[in-house]
Short mmCIF file of C-alpha atoms in Angstrom, two decimals:
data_model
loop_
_atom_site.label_atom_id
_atom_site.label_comp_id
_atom_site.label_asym_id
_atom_site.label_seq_id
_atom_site.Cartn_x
_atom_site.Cartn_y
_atom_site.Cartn_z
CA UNK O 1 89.40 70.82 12.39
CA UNK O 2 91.05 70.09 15.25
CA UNK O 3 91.22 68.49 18.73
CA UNK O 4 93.97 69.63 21.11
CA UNK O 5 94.61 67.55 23.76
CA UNK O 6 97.44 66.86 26.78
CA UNK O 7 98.19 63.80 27.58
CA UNK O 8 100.10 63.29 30.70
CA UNK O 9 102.71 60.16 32.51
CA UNK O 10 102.38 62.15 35.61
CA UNK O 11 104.51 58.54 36.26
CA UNK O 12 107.60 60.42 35.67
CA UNK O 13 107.20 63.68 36.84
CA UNK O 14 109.69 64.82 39.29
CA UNK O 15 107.74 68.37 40.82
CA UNK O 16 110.73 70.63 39.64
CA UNK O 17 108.11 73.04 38.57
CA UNK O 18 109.59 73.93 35.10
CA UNK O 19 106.34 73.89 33.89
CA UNK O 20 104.81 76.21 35.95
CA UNK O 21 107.98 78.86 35.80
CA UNK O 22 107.57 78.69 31.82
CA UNK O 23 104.21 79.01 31.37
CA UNK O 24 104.72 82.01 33.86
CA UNK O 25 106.94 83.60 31.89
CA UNK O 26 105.51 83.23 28.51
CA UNK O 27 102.06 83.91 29.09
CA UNK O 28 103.16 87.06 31.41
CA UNK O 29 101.40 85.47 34.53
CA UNK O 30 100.89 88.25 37.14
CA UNK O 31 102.46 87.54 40.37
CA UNK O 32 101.21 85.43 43.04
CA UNK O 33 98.71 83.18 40.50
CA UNK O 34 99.29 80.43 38.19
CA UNK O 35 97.95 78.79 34.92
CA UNK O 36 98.91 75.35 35.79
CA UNK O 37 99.60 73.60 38.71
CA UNK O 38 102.05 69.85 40.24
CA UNK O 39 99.18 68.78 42.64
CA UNK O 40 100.85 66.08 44.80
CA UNK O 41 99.77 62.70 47.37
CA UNK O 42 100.84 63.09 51.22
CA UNK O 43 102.76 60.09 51.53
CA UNK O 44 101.46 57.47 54.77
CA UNK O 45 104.15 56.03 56.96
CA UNK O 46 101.14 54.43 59.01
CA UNK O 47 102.18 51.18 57.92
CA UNK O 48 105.49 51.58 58.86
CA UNK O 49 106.83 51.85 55.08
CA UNK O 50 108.09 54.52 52.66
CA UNK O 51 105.30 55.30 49.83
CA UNK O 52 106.25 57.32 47.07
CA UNK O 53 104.72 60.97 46.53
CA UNK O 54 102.60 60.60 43.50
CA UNK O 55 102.72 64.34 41.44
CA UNK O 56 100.48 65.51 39.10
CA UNK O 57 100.53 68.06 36.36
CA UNK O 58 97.65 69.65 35.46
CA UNK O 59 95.76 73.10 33.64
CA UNK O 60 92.51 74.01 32.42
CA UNK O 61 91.24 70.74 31.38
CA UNK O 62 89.66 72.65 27.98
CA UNK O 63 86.87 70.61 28.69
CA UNK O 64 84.11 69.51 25.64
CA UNK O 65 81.09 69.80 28.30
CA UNK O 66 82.70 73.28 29.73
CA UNK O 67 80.46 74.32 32.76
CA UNK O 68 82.69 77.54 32.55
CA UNK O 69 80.97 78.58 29.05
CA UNK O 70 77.77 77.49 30.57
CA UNK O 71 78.16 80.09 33.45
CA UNK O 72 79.35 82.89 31.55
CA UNK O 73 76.21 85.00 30.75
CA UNK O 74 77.98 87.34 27.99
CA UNK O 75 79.25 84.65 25.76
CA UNK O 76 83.21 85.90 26.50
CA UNK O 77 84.01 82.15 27.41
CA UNK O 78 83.60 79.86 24.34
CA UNK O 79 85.17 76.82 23.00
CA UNK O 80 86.61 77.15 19.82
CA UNK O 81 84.98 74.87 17.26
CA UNK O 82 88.45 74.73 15.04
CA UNK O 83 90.90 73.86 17.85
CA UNK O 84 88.76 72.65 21.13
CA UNK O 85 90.44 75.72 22.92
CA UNK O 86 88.39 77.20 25.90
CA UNK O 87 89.37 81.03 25.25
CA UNK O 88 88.11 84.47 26.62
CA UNK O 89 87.19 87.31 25.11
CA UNK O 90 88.22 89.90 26.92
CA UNK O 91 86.21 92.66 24.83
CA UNK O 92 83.01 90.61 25.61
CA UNK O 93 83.63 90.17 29.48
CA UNK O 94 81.55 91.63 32.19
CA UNK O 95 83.60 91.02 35.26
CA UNK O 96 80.86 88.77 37.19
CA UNK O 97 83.04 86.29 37.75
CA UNK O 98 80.38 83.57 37.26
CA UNK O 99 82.78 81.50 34.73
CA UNK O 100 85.70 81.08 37.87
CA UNK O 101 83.14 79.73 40.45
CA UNK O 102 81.56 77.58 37.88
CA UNK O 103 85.00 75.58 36.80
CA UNK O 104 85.61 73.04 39.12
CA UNK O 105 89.33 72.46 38.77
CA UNK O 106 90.10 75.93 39.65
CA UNK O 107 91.63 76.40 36.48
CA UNK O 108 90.76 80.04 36.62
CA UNK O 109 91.42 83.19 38.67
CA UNK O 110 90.51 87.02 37.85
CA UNK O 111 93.69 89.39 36.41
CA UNK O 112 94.60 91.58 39.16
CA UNK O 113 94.99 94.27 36.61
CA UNK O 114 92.69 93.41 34.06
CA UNK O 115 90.17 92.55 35.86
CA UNK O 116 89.25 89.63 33.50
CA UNK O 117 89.55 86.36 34.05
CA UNK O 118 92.80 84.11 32.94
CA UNK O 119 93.71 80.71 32.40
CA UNK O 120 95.48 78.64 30.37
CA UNK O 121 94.96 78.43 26.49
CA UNK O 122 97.69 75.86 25.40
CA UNK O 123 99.77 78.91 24.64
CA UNK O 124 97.74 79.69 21.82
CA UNK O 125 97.68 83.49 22.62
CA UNK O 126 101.14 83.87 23.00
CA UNK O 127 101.38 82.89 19.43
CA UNK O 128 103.17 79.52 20.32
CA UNK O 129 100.92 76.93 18.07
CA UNK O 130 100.94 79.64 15.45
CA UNK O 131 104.22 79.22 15.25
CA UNK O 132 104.55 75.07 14.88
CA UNK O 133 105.86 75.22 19.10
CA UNK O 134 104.59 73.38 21.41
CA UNK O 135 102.65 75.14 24.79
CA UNK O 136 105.80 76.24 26.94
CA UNK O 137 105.04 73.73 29.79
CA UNK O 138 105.12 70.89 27.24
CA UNK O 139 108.52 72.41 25.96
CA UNK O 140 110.47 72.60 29.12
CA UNK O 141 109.47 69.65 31.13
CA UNK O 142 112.92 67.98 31.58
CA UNK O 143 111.41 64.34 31.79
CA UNK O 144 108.73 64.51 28.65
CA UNK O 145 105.65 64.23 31.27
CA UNK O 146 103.48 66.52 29.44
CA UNK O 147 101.99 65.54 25.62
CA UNK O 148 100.79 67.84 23.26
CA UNK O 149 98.87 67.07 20.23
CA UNK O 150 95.61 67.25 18.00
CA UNK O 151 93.63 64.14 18.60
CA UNK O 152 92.29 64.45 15.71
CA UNK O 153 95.44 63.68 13.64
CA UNK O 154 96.39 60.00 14.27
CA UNK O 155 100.07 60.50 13.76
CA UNK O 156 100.10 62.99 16.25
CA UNK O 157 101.88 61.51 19.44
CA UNK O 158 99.38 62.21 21.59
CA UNK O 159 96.82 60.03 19.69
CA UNK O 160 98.86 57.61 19.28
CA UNK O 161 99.65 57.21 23.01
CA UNK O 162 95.56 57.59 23.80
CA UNK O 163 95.01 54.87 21.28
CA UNK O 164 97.75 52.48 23.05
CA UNK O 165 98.38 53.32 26.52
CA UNK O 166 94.94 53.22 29.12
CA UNK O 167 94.43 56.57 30.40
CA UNK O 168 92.26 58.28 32.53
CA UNK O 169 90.88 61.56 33.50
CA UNK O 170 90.46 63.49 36.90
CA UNK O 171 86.50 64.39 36.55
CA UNK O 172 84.75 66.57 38.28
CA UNK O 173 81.64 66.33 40.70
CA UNK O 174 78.28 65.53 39.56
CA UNK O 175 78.82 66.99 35.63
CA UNK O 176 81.00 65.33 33.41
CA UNK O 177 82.52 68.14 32.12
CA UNK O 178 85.01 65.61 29.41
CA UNK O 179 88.21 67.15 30.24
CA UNK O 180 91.28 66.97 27.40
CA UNK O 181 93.88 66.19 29.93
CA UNK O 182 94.39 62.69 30.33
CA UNK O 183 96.38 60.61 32.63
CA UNK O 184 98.60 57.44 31.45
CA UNK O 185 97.64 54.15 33.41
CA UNK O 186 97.02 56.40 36.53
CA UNK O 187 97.35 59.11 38.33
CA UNK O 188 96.48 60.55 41.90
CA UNK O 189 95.01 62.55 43.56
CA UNK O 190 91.81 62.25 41.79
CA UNK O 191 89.36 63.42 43.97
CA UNK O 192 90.35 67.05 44.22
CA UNK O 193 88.17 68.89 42.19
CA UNK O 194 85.17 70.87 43.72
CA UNK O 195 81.30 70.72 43.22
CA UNK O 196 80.55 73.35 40.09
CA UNK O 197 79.09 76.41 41.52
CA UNK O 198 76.52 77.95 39.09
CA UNK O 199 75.08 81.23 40.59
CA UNK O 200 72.01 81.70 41.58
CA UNK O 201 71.13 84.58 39.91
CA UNK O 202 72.90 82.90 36.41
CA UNK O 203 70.02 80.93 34.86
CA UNK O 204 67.75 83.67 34.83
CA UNK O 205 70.29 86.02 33.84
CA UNK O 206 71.78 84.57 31.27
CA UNK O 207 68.99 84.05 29.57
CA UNK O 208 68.60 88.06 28.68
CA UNK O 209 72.13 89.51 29.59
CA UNK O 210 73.84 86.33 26.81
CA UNK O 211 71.54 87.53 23.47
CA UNK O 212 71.95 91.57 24.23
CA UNK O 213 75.77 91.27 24.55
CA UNK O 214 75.99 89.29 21.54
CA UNK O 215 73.72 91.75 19.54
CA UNK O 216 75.69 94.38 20.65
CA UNK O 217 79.09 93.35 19.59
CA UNK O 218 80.40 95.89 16.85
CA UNK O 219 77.98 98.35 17.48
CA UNK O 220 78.09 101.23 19.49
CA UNK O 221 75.40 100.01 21.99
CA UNK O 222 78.03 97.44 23.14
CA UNK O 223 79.47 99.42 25.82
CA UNK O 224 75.82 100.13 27.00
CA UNK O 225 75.17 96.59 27.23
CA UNK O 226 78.18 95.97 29.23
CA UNK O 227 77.83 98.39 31.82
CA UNK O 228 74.30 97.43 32.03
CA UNK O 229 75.09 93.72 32.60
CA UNK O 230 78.10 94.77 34.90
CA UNK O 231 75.61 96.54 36.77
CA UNK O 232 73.63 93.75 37.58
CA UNK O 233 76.49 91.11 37.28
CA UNK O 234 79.13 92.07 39.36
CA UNK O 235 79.28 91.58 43.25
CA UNK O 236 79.55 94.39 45.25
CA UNK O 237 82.62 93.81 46.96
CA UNK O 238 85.69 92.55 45.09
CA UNK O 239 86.22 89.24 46.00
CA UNK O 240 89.35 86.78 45.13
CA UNK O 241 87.78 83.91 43.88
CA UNK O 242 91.33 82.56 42.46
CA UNK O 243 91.64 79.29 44.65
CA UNK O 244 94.91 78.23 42.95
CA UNK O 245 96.06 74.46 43.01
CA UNK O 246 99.43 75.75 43.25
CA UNK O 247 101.05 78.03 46.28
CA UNK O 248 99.85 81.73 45.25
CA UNK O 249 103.14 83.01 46.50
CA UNK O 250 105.68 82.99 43.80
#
């Protein structure tokens, strides 16, 4: 089994964006969102001295206390037990939306086309780790910011540089939600992330729409149980809830 994991020396990033434009291109991003994001410091000349812009890489955390798969009433968001992947099943999705409010990093915005939500995987469904490659923003970062690796192997790189380097981790309001993206030493800004928004109609909801999707799946009363839940799900105005970390506009 195992435990992916990024581990990140935002120290040495340099905001070219490489990242971003691969993962873009490899996962078939739509235009005007993003699956990972440079967040960045304003510097303060207050003092009357220069202070370096601090950048820092980030992506779905893939989280092992995901308020995401908490919030998502039809069980379409779920971790992987084999890998530690957050993933979404797209066959199993409803459309509420409950799973991009809930995620506090903003990790996640709804496919213009599909209608379903998106966010990063590691790559994994572009076939990438399948393949022995690492994700795409890993590959092209020009200065080696980004590590990729199981945590559970201790040979990988990235365990080795959790086991010897301090690290840290941006969390997230109120709920420790354990991201698997952690920071060498240090890393800034850290105080970004929002206040998880679980909606109100979710924890009585969940509790019957979750069990009837699941029952349904590879049966033909699946697509009943879908429009039924989308029914009482979905909002009844479209709304954008994609609140990107990165400029929207490509």
């Amino acid at each position: 089994m195992k435990k992916y994991a990024m581990i990140v020396d935002s120290s040495v990033c340099i905001d070219c964006k490489a990242c971003m434009a691969s993962c873009k291109v490899q996962n078939g991003v739509p235009k005007g969102y993003w699956r990972n994001w440079i967040k960045h410091t304003e510097p303060d000349f207050s003092r009357g001295k220069l202070t370096r812009t601090h950048f820092q890489p980030g992506g779905c955390m893939q989280c092992d206390n995901p308020t995401c798969v908490q919030a998502c009433p039809s069980g379409a968001t779920w971790k992987d037990p084999e890998n530690g992947i957050v993933h979404v099943n797209e066959a199993l999705c409803i459309g509420c939306g409950n799973c991009i409010k809930a995620c506090p990093y903003g990790a996640r915005f709804r496919h213009p086309e599909k209608r379903v939500p998106d966010k990063c995987d590691f790559c994994f469904g572009s076939g990438r780790l399948e393949r022995g490659l690492l994700p795409a923003c890993v590959d092209t970062c020009p200065t080696k910011a980004r590590v990729f690796g199981d945590l559970n192997d201790p040979l990988s790189e990235a365990s080795r540089l959790l086991r010897e380097k301090p690290t840290v981790r941006v969390q997230a309001k109120v709920i420790d939600t354990l991201p698997n993206i952690y920071y060498v030493a240090s890393t800034a800004p850290a105080d970004w992330p929002a206040t998880v928004d679980f909606p109100p109609a979710f924890l009585s909801m969940a509790a019957v729409v979750n069990p009837v999707v699941k029952a349904a799946v590879g049966l033909s009363a699946l697509g009943v149980a879908v429009m039924w839940a989308k029914q009482l799900l979905s909002p009844d105005k479209e709304e954008n809830e994609h609140e990107p970390s990165a400029p929207k506009k490509d």
